[in-house]
mmCIF file of C-alpha atoms in Angstrom:
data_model
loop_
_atom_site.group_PDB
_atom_site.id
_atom_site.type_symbol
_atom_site.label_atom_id
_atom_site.label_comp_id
_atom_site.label_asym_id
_atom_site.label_seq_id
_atom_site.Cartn_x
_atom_site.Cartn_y
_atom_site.Cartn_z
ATOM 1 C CA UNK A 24 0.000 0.000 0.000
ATOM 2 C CA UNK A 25 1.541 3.611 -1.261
ATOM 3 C CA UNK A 26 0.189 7.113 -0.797
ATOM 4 C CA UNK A 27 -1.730 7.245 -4.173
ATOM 5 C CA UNK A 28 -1.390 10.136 -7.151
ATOM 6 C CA UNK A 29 -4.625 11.721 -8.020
ATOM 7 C CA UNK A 30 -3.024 13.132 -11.101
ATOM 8 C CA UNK A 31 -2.504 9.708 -12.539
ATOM 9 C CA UNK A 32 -4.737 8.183 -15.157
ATOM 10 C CA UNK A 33 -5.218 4.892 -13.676
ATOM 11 C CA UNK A 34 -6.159 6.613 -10.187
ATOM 12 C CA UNK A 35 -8.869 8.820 -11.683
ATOM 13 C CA UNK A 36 -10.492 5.342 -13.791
ATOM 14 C CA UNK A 37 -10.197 3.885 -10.420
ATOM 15 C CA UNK A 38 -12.469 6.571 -8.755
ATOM 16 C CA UNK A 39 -14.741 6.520 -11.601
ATOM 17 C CA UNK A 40 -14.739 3.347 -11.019
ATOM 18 C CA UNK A 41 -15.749 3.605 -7.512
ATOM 19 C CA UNK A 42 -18.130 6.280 -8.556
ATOM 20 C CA UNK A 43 -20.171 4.372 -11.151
ATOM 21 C CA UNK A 44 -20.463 1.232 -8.849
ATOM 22 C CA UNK A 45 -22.228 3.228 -5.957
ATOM 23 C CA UNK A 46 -24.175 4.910 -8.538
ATOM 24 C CA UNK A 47 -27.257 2.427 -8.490
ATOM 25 C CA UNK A 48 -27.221 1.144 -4.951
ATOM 26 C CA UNK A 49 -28.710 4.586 -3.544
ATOM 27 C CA UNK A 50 -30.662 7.904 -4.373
ATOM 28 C CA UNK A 51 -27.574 10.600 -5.159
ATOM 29 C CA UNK A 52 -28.312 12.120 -1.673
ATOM 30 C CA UNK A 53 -27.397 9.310 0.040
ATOM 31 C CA UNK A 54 -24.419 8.518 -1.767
ATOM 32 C CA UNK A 55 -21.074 9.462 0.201
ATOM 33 C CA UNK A 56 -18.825 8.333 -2.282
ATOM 34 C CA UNK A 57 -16.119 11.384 -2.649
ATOM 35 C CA UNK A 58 -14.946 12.021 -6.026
ATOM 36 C CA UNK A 59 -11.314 13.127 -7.417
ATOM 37 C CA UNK A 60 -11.971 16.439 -5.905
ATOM 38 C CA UNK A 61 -12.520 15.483 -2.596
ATOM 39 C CA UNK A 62 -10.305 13.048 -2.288
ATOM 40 C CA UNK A 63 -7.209 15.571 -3.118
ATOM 41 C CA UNK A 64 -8.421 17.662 -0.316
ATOM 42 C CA UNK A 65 -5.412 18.182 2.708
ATOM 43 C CA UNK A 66 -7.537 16.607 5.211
ATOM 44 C CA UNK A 67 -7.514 13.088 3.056
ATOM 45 C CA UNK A 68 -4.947 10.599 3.057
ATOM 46 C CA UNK A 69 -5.383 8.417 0.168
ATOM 47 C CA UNK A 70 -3.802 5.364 -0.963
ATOM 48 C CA UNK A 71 -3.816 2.544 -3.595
ATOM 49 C CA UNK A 72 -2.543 -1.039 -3.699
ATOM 50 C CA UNK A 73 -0.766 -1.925 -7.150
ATOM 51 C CA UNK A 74 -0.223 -5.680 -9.069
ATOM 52 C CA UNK A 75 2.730 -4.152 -11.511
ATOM 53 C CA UNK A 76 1.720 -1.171 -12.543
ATOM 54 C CA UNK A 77 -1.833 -2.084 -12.079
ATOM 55 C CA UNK A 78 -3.877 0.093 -9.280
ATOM 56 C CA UNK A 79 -6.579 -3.075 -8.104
ATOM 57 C CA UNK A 80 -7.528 -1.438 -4.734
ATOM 58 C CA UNK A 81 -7.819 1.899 -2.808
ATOM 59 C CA UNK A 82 -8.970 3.464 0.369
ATOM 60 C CA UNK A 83 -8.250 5.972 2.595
ATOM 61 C CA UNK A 84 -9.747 8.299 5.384
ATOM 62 C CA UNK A 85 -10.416 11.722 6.404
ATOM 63 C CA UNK A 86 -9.347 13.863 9.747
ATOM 64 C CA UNK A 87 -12.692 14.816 11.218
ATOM 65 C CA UNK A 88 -10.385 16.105 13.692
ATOM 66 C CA UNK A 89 -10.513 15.663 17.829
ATOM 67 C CA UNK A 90 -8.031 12.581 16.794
ATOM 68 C CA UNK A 91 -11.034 10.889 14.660
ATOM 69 C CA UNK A 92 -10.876 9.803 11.128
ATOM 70 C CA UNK A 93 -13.189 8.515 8.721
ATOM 71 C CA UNK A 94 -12.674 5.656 6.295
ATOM 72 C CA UNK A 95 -13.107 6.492 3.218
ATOM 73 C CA UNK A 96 -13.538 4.893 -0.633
ATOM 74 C CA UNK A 97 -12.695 1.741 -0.167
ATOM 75 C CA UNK A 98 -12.376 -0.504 -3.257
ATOM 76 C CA UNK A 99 -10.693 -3.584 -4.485
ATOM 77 C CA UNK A 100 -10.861 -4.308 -8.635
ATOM 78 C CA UNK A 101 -13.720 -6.788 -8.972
ATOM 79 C CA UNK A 102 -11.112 -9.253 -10.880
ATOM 80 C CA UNK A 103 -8.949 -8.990 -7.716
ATOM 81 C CA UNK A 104 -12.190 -9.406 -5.150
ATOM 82 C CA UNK A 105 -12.443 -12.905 -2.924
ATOM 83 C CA UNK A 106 -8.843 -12.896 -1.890
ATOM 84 C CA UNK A 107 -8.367 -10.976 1.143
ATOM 85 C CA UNK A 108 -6.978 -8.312 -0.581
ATOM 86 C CA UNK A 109 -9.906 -5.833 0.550
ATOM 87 C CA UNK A 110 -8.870 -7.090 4.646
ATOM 88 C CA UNK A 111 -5.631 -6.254 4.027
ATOM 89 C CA UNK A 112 -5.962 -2.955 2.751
ATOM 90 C CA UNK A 113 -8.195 -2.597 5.293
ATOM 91 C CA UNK A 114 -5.814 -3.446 8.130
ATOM 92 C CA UNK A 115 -3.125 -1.241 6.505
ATOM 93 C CA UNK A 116 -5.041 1.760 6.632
ATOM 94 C CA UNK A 117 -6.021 1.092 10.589
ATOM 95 C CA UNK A 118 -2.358 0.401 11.326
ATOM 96 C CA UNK A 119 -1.659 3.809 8.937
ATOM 97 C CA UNK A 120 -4.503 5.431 11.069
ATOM 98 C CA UNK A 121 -3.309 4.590 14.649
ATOM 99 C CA UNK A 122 0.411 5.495 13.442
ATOM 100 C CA UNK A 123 -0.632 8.899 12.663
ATOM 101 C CA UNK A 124 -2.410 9.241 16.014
ATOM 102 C CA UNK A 125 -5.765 8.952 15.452
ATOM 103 C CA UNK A 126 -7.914 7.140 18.417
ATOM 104 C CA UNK A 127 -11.091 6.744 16.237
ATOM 105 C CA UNK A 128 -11.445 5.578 12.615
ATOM 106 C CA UNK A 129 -15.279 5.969 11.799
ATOM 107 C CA UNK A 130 -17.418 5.108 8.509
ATOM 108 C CA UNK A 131 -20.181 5.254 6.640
ATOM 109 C CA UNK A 132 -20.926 2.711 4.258
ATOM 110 C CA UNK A 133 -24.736 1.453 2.387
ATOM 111 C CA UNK A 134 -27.531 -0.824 3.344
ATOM 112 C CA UNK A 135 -27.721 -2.085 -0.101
ATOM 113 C CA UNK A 136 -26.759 -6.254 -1.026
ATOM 114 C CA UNK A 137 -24.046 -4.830 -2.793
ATOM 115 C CA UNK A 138 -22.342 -4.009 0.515
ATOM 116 C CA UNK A 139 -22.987 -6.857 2.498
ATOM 117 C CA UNK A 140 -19.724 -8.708 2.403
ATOM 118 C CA UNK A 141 -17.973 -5.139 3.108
ATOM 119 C CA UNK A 142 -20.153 -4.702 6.335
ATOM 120 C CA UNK A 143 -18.840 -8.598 7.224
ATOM 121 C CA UNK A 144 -15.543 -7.161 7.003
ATOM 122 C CA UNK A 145 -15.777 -4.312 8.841
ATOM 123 C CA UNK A 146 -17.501 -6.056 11.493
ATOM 124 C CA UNK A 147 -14.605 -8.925 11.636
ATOM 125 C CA UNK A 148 -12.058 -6.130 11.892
ATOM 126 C CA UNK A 149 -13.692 -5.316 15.110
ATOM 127 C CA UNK A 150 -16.019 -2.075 13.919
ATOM 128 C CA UNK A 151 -19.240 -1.834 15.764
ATOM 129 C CA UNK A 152 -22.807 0.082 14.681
ATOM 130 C CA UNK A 153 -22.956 3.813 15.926
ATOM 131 C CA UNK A 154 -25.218 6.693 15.437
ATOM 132 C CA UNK A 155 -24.116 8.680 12.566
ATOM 133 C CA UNK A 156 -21.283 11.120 13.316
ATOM 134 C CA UNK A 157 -20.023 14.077 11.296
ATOM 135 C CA UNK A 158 -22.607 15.661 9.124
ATOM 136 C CA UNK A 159 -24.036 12.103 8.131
ATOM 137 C CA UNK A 160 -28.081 12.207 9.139
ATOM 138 C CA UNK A 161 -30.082 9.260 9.736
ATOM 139 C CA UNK A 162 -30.331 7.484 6.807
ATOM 140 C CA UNK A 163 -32.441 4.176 5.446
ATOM 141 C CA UNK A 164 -29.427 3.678 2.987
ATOM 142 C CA UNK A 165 -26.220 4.082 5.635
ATOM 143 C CA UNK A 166 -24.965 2.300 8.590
ATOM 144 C CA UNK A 167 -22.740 3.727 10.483
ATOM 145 C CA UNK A 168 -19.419 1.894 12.442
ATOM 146 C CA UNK A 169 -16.846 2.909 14.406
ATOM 147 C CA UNK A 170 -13.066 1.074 15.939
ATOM 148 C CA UNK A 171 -11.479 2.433 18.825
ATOM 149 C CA UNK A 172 -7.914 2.626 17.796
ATOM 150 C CA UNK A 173 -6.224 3.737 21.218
#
């Protein structure tokens, strides 16, 4: 896992990527899904995982500040999906998380099938439900988790 380049071409196809999958599993208003631009904002660190010269996975979070950080676009290639490749990048970016000094790493992802096996991750990595934190509302298409890092 390396700090990823917006600027390069096979970033930005990866967050279109990311962009077009969440497209149908919500009403726009409820998707959370940051694009290009807010993902090259100060506040997010943002990295990819690479096979060559590949990009197949990315994820990163967001200083909410008060030592809390949200988790943020999270994806693995689908041709790279089923082998532990999303749990590792997942682990990486807690371990990243805690190194910087963050106690909290919170997140935000759907209620939709499509996430299901991303919940069952999260939850395995030791995230539990919360109420929504940030400027997230109460929403029938988000769940909300937080780990206590420290």
């Amino acid at each position: 896992m390396i700090e990823a380049d917006l600027l390069a071409e096979s970033m930005r196809r990866m967050v279109q990527e990311h962009l077009a999958d969440m497209a149908p599993t919500a009403p726009e208003e409820s998707r959370h899904a940051m694009d290009a631009t807010g993902l090259a904002d100060p506040c997010v660190s943002l990295f990819q995982m690479r096979v060559g010269e590949s990009i197949i996975g990315m994820g990163g979070f967001k200083d909410l500040g008060d030592s809390v950080a949200e988790l943020k676009s999270m994806r693995v290639s689908p041709e790279f999906r089923g082998r532990g490749l999303g749990r590792r990048l997942l682990d990486e970016l807690i371990g990243t998380a805690a190194r910087r000094g963050f106690t909290q790493l919170c997140l935000e992802t759907g209620t939709h099938e499509y996430f299901t096996a991303a919940r069952a991750m999260y939850q395995a990595a030791g995230f539990t439900p919360c109420p929504p934190f940030g400027g997230y509302q109460l929403d029938e298409n988000s769940v909300y988790y937080r780990l206590q890092l420290a």
